[in-house]
Structure formats: structure tokens, C-alpha cells
Short mmCIF file of C-alpha atoms in Angstrom, two decimals:
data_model
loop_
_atom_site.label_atom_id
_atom_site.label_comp_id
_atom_site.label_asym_id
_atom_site.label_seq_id
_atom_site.Cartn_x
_atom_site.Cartn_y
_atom_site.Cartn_z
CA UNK A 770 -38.42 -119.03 -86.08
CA UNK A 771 -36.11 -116.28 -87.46
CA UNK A 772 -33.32 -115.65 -84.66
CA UNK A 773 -32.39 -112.11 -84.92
CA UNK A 774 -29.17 -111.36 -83.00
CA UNK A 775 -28.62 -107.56 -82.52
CA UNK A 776 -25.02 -106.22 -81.94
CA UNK A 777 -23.06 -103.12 -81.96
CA UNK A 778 -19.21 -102.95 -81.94
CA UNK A 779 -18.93 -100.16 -79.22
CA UNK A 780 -21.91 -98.63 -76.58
CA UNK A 781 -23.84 -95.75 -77.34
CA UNK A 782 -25.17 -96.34 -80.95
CA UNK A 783 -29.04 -97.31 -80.05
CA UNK A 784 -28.73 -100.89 -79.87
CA UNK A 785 -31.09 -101.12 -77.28
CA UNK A 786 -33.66 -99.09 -79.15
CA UNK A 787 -33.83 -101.08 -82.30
CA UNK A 788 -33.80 -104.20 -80.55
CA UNK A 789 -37.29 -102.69 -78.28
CA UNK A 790 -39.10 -100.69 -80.91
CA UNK A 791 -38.47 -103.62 -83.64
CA UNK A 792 -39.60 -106.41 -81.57
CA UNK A 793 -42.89 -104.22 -80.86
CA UNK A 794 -43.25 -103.31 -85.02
CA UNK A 795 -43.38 -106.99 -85.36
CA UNK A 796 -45.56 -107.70 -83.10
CA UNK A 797 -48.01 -105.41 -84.73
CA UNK A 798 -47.49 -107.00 -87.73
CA UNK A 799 -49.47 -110.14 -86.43
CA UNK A 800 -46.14 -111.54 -85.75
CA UNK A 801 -45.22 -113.70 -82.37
CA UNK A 802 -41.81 -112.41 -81.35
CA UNK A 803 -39.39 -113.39 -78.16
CA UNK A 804 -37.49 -110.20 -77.31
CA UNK A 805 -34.30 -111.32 -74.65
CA UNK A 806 -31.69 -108.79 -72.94
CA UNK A 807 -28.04 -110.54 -73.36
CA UNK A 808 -26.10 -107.08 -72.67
CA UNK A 809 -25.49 -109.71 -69.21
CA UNK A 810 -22.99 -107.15 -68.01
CA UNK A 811 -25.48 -104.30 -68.15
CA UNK A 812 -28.96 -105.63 -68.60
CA UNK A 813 -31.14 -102.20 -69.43
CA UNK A 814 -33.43 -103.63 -71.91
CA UNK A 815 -36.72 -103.12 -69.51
CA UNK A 816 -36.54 -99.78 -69.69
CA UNK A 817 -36.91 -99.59 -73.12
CA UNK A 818 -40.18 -101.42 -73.01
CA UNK A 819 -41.29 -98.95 -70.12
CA UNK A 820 -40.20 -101.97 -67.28
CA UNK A 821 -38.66 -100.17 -64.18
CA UNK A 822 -38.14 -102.75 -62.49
CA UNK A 823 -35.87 -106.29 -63.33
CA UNK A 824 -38.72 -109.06 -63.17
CA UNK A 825 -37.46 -111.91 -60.25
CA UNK A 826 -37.88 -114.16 -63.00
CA UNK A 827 -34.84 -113.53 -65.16
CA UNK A 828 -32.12 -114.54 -66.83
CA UNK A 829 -29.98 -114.25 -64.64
CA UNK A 830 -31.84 -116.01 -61.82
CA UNK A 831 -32.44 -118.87 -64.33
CA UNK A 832 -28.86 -119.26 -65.12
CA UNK A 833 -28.02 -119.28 -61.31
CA UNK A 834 -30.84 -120.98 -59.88
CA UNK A 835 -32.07 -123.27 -62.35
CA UNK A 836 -36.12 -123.54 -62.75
CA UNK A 837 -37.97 -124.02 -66.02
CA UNK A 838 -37.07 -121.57 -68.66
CA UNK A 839 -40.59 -120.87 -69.73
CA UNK A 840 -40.93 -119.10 -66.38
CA UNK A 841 -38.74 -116.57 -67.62
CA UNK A 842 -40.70 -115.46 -70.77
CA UNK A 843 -43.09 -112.71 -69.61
CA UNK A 844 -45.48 -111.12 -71.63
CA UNK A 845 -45.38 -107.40 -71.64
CA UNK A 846 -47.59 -104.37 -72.71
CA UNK A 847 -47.08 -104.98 -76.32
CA UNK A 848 -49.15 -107.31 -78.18
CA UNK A 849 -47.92 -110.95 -79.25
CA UNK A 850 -44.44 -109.69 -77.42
CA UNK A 851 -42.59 -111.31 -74.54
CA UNK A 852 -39.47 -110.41 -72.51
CA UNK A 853 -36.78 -112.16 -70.83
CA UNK A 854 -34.90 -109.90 -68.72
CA UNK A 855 -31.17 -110.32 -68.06
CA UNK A 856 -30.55 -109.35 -64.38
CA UNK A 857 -27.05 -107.29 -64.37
CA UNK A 858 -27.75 -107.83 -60.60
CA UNK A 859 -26.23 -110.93 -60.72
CA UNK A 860 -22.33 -111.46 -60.76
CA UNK A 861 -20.29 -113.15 -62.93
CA UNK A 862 -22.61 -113.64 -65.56
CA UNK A 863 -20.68 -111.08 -68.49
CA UNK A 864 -18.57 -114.19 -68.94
CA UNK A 865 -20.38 -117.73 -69.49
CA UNK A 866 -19.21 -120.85 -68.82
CA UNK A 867 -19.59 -123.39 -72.17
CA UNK A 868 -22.45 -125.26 -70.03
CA UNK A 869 -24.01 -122.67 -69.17
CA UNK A 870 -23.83 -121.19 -72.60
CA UNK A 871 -24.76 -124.76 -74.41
CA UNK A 872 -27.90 -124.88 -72.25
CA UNK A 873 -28.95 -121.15 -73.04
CA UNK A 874 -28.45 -122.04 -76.73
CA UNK A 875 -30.82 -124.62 -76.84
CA UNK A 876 -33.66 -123.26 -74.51
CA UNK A 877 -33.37 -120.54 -77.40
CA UNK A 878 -33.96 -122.45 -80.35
CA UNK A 879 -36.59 -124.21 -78.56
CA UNK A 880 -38.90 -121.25 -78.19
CA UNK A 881 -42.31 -121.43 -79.99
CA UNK A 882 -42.25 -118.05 -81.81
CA UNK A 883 -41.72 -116.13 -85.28
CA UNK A 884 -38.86 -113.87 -84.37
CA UNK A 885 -36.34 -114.31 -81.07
CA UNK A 886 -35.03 -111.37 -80.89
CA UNK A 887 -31.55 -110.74 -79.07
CA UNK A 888 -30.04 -107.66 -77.58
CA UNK A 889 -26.44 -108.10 -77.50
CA UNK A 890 -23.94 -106.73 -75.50
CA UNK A 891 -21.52 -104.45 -76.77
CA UNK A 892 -18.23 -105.40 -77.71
CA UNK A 893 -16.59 -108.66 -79.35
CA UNK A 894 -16.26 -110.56 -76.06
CA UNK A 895 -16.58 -114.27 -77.33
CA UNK A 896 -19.89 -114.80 -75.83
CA UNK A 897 -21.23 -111.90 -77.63
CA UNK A 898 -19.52 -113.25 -80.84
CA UNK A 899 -20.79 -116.84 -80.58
CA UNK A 900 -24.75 -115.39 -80.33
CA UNK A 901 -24.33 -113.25 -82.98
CA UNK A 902 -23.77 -116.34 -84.96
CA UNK A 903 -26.90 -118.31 -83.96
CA UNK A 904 -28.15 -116.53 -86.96
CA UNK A 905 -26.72 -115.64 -90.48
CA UNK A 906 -28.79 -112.73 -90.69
CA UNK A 907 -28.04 -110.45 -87.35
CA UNK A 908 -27.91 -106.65 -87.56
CA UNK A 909 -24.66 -104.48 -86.71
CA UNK A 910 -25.54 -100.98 -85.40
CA UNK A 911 -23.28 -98.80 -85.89
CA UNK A 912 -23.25 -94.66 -86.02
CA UNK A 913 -21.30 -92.10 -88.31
CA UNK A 914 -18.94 -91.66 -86.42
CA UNK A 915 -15.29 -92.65 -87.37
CA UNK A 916 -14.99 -94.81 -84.21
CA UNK A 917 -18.65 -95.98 -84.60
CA UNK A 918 -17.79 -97.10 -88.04
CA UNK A 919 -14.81 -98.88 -87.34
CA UNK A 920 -15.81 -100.39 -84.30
CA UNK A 921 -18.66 -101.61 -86.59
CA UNK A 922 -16.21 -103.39 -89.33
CA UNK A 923 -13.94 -104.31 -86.27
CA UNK A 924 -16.70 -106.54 -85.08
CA UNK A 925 -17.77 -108.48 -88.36
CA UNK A 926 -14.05 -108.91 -88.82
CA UNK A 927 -14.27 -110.89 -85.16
CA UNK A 928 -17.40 -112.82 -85.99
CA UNK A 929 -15.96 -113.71 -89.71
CA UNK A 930 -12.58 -114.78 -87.84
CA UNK A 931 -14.96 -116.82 -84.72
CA UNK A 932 -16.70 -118.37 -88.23
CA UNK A 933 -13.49 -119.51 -89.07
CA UNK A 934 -12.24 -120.93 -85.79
CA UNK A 935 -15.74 -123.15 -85.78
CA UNK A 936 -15.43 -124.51 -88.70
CA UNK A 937 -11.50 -125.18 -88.68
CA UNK A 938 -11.69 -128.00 -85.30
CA UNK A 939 -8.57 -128.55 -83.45
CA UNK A 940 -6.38 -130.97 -85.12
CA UNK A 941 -7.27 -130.30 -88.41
CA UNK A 942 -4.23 -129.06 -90.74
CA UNK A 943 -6.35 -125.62 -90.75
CA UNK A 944 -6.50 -124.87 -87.39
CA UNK A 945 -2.80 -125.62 -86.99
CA UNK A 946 -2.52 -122.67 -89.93
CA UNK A 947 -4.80 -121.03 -87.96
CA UNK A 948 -2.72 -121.21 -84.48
CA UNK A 949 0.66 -120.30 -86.16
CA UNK A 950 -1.14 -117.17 -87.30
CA UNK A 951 -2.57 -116.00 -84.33
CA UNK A 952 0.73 -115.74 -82.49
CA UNK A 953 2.17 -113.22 -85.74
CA UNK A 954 -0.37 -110.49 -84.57
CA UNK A 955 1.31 -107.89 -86.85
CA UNK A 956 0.52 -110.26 -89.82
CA UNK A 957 -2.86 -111.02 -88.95
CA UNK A 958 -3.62 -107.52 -89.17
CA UNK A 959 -2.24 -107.08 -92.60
CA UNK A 960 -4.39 -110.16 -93.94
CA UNK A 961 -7.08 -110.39 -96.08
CA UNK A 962 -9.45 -113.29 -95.40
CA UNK A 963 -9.95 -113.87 -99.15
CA UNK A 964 -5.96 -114.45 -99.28
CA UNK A 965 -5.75 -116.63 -96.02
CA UNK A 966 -8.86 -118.71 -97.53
CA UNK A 967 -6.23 -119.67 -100.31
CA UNK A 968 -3.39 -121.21 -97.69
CA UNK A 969 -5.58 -122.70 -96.02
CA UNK A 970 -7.31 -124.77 -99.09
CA UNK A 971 -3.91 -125.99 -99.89
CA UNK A 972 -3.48 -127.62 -96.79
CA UNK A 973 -7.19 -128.67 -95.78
CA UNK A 974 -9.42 -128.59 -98.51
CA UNK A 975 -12.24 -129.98 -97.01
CA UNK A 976 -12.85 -127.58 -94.26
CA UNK A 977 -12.25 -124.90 -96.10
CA UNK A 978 -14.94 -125.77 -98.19
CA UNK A 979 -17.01 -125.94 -95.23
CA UNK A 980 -15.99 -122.22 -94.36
CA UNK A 981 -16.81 -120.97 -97.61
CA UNK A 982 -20.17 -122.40 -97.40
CA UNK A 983 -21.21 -120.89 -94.16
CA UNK A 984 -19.56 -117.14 -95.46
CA UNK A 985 -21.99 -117.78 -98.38
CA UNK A 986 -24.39 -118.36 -96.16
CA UNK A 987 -23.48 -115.56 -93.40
CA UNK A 988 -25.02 -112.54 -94.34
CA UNK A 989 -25.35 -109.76 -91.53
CA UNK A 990 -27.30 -106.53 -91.72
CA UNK A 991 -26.54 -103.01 -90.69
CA UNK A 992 -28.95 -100.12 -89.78
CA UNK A 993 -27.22 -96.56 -89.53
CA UNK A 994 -28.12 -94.95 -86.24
CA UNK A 995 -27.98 -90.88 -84.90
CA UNK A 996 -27.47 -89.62 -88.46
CA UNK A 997 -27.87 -85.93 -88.91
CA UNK A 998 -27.62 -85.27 -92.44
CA UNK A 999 -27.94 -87.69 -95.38
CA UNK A 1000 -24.32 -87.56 -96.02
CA UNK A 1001 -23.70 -89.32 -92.88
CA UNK A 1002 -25.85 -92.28 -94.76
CA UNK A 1003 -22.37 -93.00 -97.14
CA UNK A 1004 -20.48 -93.94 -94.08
CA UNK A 1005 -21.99 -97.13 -94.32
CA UNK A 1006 -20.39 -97.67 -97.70
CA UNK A 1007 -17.40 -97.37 -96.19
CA UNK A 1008 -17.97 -100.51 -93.73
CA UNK A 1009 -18.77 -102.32 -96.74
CA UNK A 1010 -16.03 -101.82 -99.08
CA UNK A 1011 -14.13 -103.03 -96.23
CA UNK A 1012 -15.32 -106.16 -95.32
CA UNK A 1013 -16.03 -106.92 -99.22
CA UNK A 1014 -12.29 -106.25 -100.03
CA UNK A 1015 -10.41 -107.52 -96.34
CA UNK A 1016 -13.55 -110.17 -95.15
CA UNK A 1017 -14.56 -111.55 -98.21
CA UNK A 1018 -17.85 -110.86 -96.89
CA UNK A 1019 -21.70 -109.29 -98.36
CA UNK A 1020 -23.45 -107.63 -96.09
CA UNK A 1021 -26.81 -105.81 -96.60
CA UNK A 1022 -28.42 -102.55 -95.67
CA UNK A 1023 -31.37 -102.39 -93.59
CA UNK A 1024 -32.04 -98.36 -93.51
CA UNK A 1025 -30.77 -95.51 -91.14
CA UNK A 1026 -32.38 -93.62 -88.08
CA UNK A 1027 -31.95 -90.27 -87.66
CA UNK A 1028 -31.00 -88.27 -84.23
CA UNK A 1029 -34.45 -87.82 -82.71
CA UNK A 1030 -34.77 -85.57 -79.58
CA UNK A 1031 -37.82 -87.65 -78.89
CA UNK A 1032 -36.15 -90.43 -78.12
CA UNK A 1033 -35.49 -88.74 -74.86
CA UNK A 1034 -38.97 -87.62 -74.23
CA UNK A 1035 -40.14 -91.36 -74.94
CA UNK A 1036 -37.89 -92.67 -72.62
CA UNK A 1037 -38.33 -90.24 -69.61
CA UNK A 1038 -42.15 -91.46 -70.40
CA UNK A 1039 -41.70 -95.22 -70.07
CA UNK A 1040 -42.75 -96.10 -73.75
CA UNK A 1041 -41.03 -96.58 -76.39
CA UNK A 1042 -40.54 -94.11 -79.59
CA UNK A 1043 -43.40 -95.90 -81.82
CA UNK A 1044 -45.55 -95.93 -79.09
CA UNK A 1045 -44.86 -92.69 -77.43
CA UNK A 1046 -44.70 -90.56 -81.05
CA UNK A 1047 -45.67 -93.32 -83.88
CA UNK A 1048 -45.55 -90.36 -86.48
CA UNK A 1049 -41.77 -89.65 -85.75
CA UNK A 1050 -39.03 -89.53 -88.85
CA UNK A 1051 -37.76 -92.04 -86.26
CA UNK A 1052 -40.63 -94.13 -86.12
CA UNK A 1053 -41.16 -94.53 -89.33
CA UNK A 1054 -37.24 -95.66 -89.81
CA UNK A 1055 -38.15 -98.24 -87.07
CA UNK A 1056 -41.24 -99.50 -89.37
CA UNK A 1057 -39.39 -99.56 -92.50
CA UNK A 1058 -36.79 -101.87 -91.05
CA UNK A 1059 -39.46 -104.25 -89.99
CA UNK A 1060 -40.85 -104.84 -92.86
CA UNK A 1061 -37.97 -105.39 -94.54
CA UNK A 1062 -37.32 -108.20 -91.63
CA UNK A 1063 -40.90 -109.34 -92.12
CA UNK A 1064 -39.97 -109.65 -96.34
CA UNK A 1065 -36.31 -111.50 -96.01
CA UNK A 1066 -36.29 -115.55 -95.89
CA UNK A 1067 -35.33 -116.91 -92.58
CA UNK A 1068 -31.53 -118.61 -93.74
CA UNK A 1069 -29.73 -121.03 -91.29
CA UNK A 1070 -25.61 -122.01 -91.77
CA UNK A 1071 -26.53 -125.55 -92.48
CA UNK A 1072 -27.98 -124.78 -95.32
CA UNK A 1073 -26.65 -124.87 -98.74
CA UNK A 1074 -28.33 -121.65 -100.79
CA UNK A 1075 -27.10 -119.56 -103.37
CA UNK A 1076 -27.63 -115.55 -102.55
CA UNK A 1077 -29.66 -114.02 -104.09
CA UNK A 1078 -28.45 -110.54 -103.96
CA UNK A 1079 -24.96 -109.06 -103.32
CA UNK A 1080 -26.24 -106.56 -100.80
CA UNK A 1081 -25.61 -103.37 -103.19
CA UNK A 1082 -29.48 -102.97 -104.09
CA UNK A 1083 -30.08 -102.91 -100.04
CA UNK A 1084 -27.08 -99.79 -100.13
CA UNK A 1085 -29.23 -97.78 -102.68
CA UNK A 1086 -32.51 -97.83 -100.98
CA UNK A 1087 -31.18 -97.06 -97.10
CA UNK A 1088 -29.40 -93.61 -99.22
CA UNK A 1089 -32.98 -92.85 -100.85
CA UNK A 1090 -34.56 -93.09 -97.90
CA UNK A 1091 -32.23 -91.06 -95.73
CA UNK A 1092 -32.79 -88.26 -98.44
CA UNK A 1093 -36.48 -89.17 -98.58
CA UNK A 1094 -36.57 -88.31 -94.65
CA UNK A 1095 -34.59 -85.19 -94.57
CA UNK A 1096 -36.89 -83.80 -96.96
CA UNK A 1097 -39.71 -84.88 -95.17
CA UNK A 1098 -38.43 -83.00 -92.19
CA UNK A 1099 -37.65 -80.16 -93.92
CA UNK A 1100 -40.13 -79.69 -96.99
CA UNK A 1101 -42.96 -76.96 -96.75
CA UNK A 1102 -43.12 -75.77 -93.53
CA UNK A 1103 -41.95 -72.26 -94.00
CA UNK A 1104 -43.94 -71.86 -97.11
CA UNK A 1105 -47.41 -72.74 -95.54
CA UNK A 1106 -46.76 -70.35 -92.53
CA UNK A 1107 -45.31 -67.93 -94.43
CA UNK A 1108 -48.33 -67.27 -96.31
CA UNK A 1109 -50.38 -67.18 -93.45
CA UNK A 1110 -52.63 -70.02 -94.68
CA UNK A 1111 -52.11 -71.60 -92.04
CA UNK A 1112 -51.32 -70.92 -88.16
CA UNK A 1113 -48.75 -72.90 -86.50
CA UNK A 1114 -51.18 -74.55 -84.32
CA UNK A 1115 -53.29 -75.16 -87.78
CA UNK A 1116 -49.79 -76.68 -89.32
CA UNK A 1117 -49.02 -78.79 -86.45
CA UNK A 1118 -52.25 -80.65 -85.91
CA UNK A 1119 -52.72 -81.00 -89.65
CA UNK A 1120 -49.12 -82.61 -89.80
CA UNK A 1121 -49.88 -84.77 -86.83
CA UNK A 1122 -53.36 -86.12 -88.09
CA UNK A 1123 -51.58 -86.86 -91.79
CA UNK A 1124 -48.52 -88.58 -89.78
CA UNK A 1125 -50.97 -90.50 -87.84
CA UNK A 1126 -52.80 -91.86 -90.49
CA UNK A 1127 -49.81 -92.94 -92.49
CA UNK A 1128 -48.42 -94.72 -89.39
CA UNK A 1129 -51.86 -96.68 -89.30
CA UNK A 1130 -51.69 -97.37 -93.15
CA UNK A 1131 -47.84 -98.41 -92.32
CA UNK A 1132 -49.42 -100.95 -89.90
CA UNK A 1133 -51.73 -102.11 -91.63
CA UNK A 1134 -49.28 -102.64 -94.84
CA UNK A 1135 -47.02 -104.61 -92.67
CA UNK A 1136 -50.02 -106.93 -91.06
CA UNK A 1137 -51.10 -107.15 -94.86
CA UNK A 1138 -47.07 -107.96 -96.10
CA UNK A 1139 -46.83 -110.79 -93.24
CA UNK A 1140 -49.70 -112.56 -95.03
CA UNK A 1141 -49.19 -112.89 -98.06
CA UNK A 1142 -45.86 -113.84 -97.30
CA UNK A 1143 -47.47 -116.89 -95.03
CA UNK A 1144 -49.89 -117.36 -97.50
CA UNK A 1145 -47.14 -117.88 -100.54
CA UNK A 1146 -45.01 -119.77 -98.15
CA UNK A 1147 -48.12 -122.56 -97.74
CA UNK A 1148 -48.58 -122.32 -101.10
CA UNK A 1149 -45.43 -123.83 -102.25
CA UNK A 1150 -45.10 -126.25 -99.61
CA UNK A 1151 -48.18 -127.56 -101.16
#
């Protein structure tokens, strides 16, 4: 099972939408997925799948009143996807306590399916941090604008600093190092991770070793939400210059959505956007992202593996695409109505029927993608 944490470093950037229209693309793709609602403090996810209404049987209730947790995996509208709800109805639960969260943790990784995927809260509250890092490969969505962005970097630099904390145990030389710095906040702010990963293998080697092998292994993905123009695509450089140069850290590109005004409509209809218009430039973002999921290999910390890409191939495509989709949305439309050989109603249905097929080709590629990436997979375990 791939664990696919999904986090955003402030509210507001579509977190929530990804998280419900990806889990669904999946699922269409053959693929058994788990979608849960962690935002605990504000649990909205249902209403992103078209639920109204918090099922009784929720997180929340669970982590209150006990019960089996397979009680709390519903199946929804969707095919092959279920839904634990998280229950903001219940107090006290923003913050868990390290039972409670040890217990969640391993109900998790006990769940028979392909994907578990996990809305986040928003924020770098320490609960958020440490499910974020159930997975190497979690997505950071983030928007273009300048307090989108930095919230964005602001957040890997908290999970890359939480990376370091579990790794460095209390009572090792490191987390003495560690301790001393936190209380020189000024300095802590100046330093680059690269440079503190060089004290802190002259006093304990061994973990820091350890550390290094988990950032190899720690590889987090960004989509690029509410983007207007394609220029807004090369703010997402700018997150990763930073963490490259101040984290020490790769991270890839997954693609960017554009603003949709749909999005609105879908909602206010109780379905989500590849349901309610599959044909969308939005959509069709949503669908690319998935099977990019659907192509990565599923990567754990306590693994030892060698990257096999520095992210900068992932940068290229999401700014071709963004291009690719502004054109789409612009390209032709004057010229075919302007000539008159066409109405608009003529134009608009032919558009939709094209869009409509392409979705189902879309689906189709990814069911097709899924497997012959099983297949492959069986074939070299053989």
C-alpha cells in the first residue's frame, strides 16, 4: 500500500480537492484506495465526495469511543473508494495524545488497500507533521501566492527539522546539538541544514548517517493550485531552490491546477469536479497527477535506495503542461466562430463531445498504465 499524506502549509489552497478528486481518479484506474479526513480540527472532507452529513461512524467517535476500526471505513459513491470521516464535532481531538496517535498509526498501515490516502490539516502542528511522514512521498499544495509559497517551503522546512528530531533520540550527542540550537532561535533561522548536517557528524556520526539516509529517502511532491497564467507555474521553482540550497532536500513536481469557476458549481452540486465536469482543464490536471501517482514506486524510510531522479525532469513537465493547458483554453475559439462555421451552440457541443471522449481515453490509459505496471511488478518478483 502506497500511503499518500496530503498537506498544505496554510488553508485555502485546495487541499481538500486533490485529496477527493485523486482518491476517485484512482479508483477508476482499477485501483483500491482508502481516502481518510485528518484536518481533525475542521473535518470537511464529506463534502467533497458529495457527503452532507458526518457518518456516526467516524474518526472521531472511534478515537473516543473505541469499537473496531473497520467499522469506520465506509464505502462511498465512487468505485473501489472508501471514506473515513473525521468528526470536527468532537472536542479535543486537533491535538492527539501519543496513544492515541500510536494506535491510529497502526490501524493505518494495517489497511488492505493500494493507496491510503490522507487529508491533512493545515498547518505544521506536530501531529500534522508526524503523518506527513508516514510516507516519503506526500504532496505539499501550495498556491502562487507569496504567502502560499512560503507557507509551502515553511512546512517542508518543519517536516525536514521533525525528520531530524526522530532520528537524533534523546541522549544521543546529536540531540544535545540539537537542544542547544533550538533555544538560539535567531540562529536557527539563519541555518542551512546541509551546514548543521556537518556539526552534527562530528559529534555523532552514526545518527547522522541515519538522517542522511532517510533525507535520501524523503522525497515529497508538490502540485501548484489556483494558477491563472502559466507564469504563476515558476513559483514553484522558487520553493525548490529553497529547500535544495537551505534543506538539503529534492523534491518533485507533480503538475499544477488552474482556477476553475467550476469548482464552485461542482461543489454546490454534491460531486466532485471529475465527476460533475470530467472534461474540465481542471479535470484533466486532476488525471494527470494520478497517473503520475499510479507510475512512481511506492518508497518507505527504512529502505536503503538510491534516487533515481533529482526532481528537475518532474519541474519541466508541470511548466509544459501549464502552457499546454492555457492554450488549450484559449486556442481556436474565436477563429471557428468568427467565420461563422460554426454556431456557438455548434462549438460548444462539439468541444464537449471531443473533451468527453478524451476523458474516457484518459481513463482508460490510466486502467491500462496500472497494469502493466502490476504486470512488470510480478514479473520480476518471478
Amino acid at each position: 500500500m502506497q500511503i499518500i499524506p496530503i498537506a498544505s502549509g496554510k488553508g485555502g489552497v485546495g487541499k481538500s480537492l486533490l485529496s477527493a478528486n485523486l482518491s476517485i481518479a484512482l479508483g477508476q484506474a482499477g485501483k483500491k484506495v482508502v481516502l481518510a479526513d485528518l484536518d481533525l480540527g475542521a473535518s470537511n472532507l464529506h463534502l467533497a465526495i458529495g457527503q452532507h452529513v458526518i457518518p456516526s461512524a467516524s474518526l472521531g467517535a472511534w478515537l473516543t469511543d473505541k469499537g473496531q476500526f473497520e467499522n469506520i471505513i465506509a464505502p462511498t459513491d465512487y468505485e473501489n473508494v472508501s471514506f473515513i470521516a473525521g468528526d470536527s464535532q468532537i472536542p479535543g481531538l486537533t491535538s492527539l495524545k501519543p496513544f492515541q496517535k500510536v494506535k491510529l498509526v497502526k490501524n493505518f498501515q494495517s489497511i488492505d488497500a493500494d493507496y491510503l490516502v490522507l487529508d491533512l490539516g493545515a498547518g505544521t502542528h506536530q501531529i500534522i507533521l508526524d503523518m506527513f511522514l508516514l510516507s516519503p512521498q506526500g504532496i505539499i499544495v501550495t498556491a502562487p501566492t507569496v504567502t502560499a509559497t512560503l507557507n509551502g517551503y515553511l512546512f517542508l522546512k518543519n517536516a525536514v527539522f521533525r525528520l531530524m528530531y526522530t532520528t537524533f533520540k534523546k541522549g544521543t550527542s546529536g540531540y544535545t546539538q540539537l537542544e542547544t540550537l533550538r533555544k538560539d532561535s535567531l540562529s536557527l533561522q539563519r541555518l542551512y541544514i546541509p551546514k548543521l548536517i556537518e556539526s552534527l557528524a562530528a559529534v555523532d556520526k552514526k545518527n547522522t548517517e541515519l538522517f542522511l539516509s532517510r533525507m535520501n529517502a524523503f522525497r515529497p511532491r508538490l502540485v501548484m493550485n489556483m494558477i491563472d497564467d502559466p507564469k504563476d507555474a515558476d513559483k514553484a521553482q522558487r520553493i525548490r531552490h529553497s529547500c535544495t540550497q537551505y534543506l538539503g532536500l529534492d523534491i518533485e513536481h507533480l503538475g499544477v491546477m488552474y482556477r476553475e469557476s467550476l469548482q464552485e458549481k461542482a461543489l454546490a452540486s454534491q460531486l466532485p469536479i471529475i465527476v460533475y465536469k470530467p472534461q474540465s482543464v481542471l479535470s484533466q490536471a486532476i488525471y494527470r497527477i494520478a497517473e503520475k501517482v499510479l507510475a512512481s514506486e511506492t518508497r518507505t524510510f527504512d529502505t536503503e535506495f538510491t534516487p533515481d531522479s533529482d526532481g528537475s525532469d518532474t519541474f519541466q513537465i508541470a511548466e509544459e503542461e501549464a502552457n499546454d493547458d492555457y492554450e488549450y483554453k484559449l486556442s481556436g475559439i474565436d477563429d471557428l466562430v468568427g467565420s461563422g462555421t460554426l454556431t456557438i451552440g455548434e462549438l460548444a457541443e462539439t468541444i464537449k463531445t471531443q473533451q468527453f471522449e478524451i476523458t474516457q481515453l484518459r481513463k482508460e490509459n490510466l486502467l491500462l498504465k496500472s497494469k502493466l505496471v502490476q504486470a512488470a511488478q510480478q514479473g520480476f518478483r518471478v
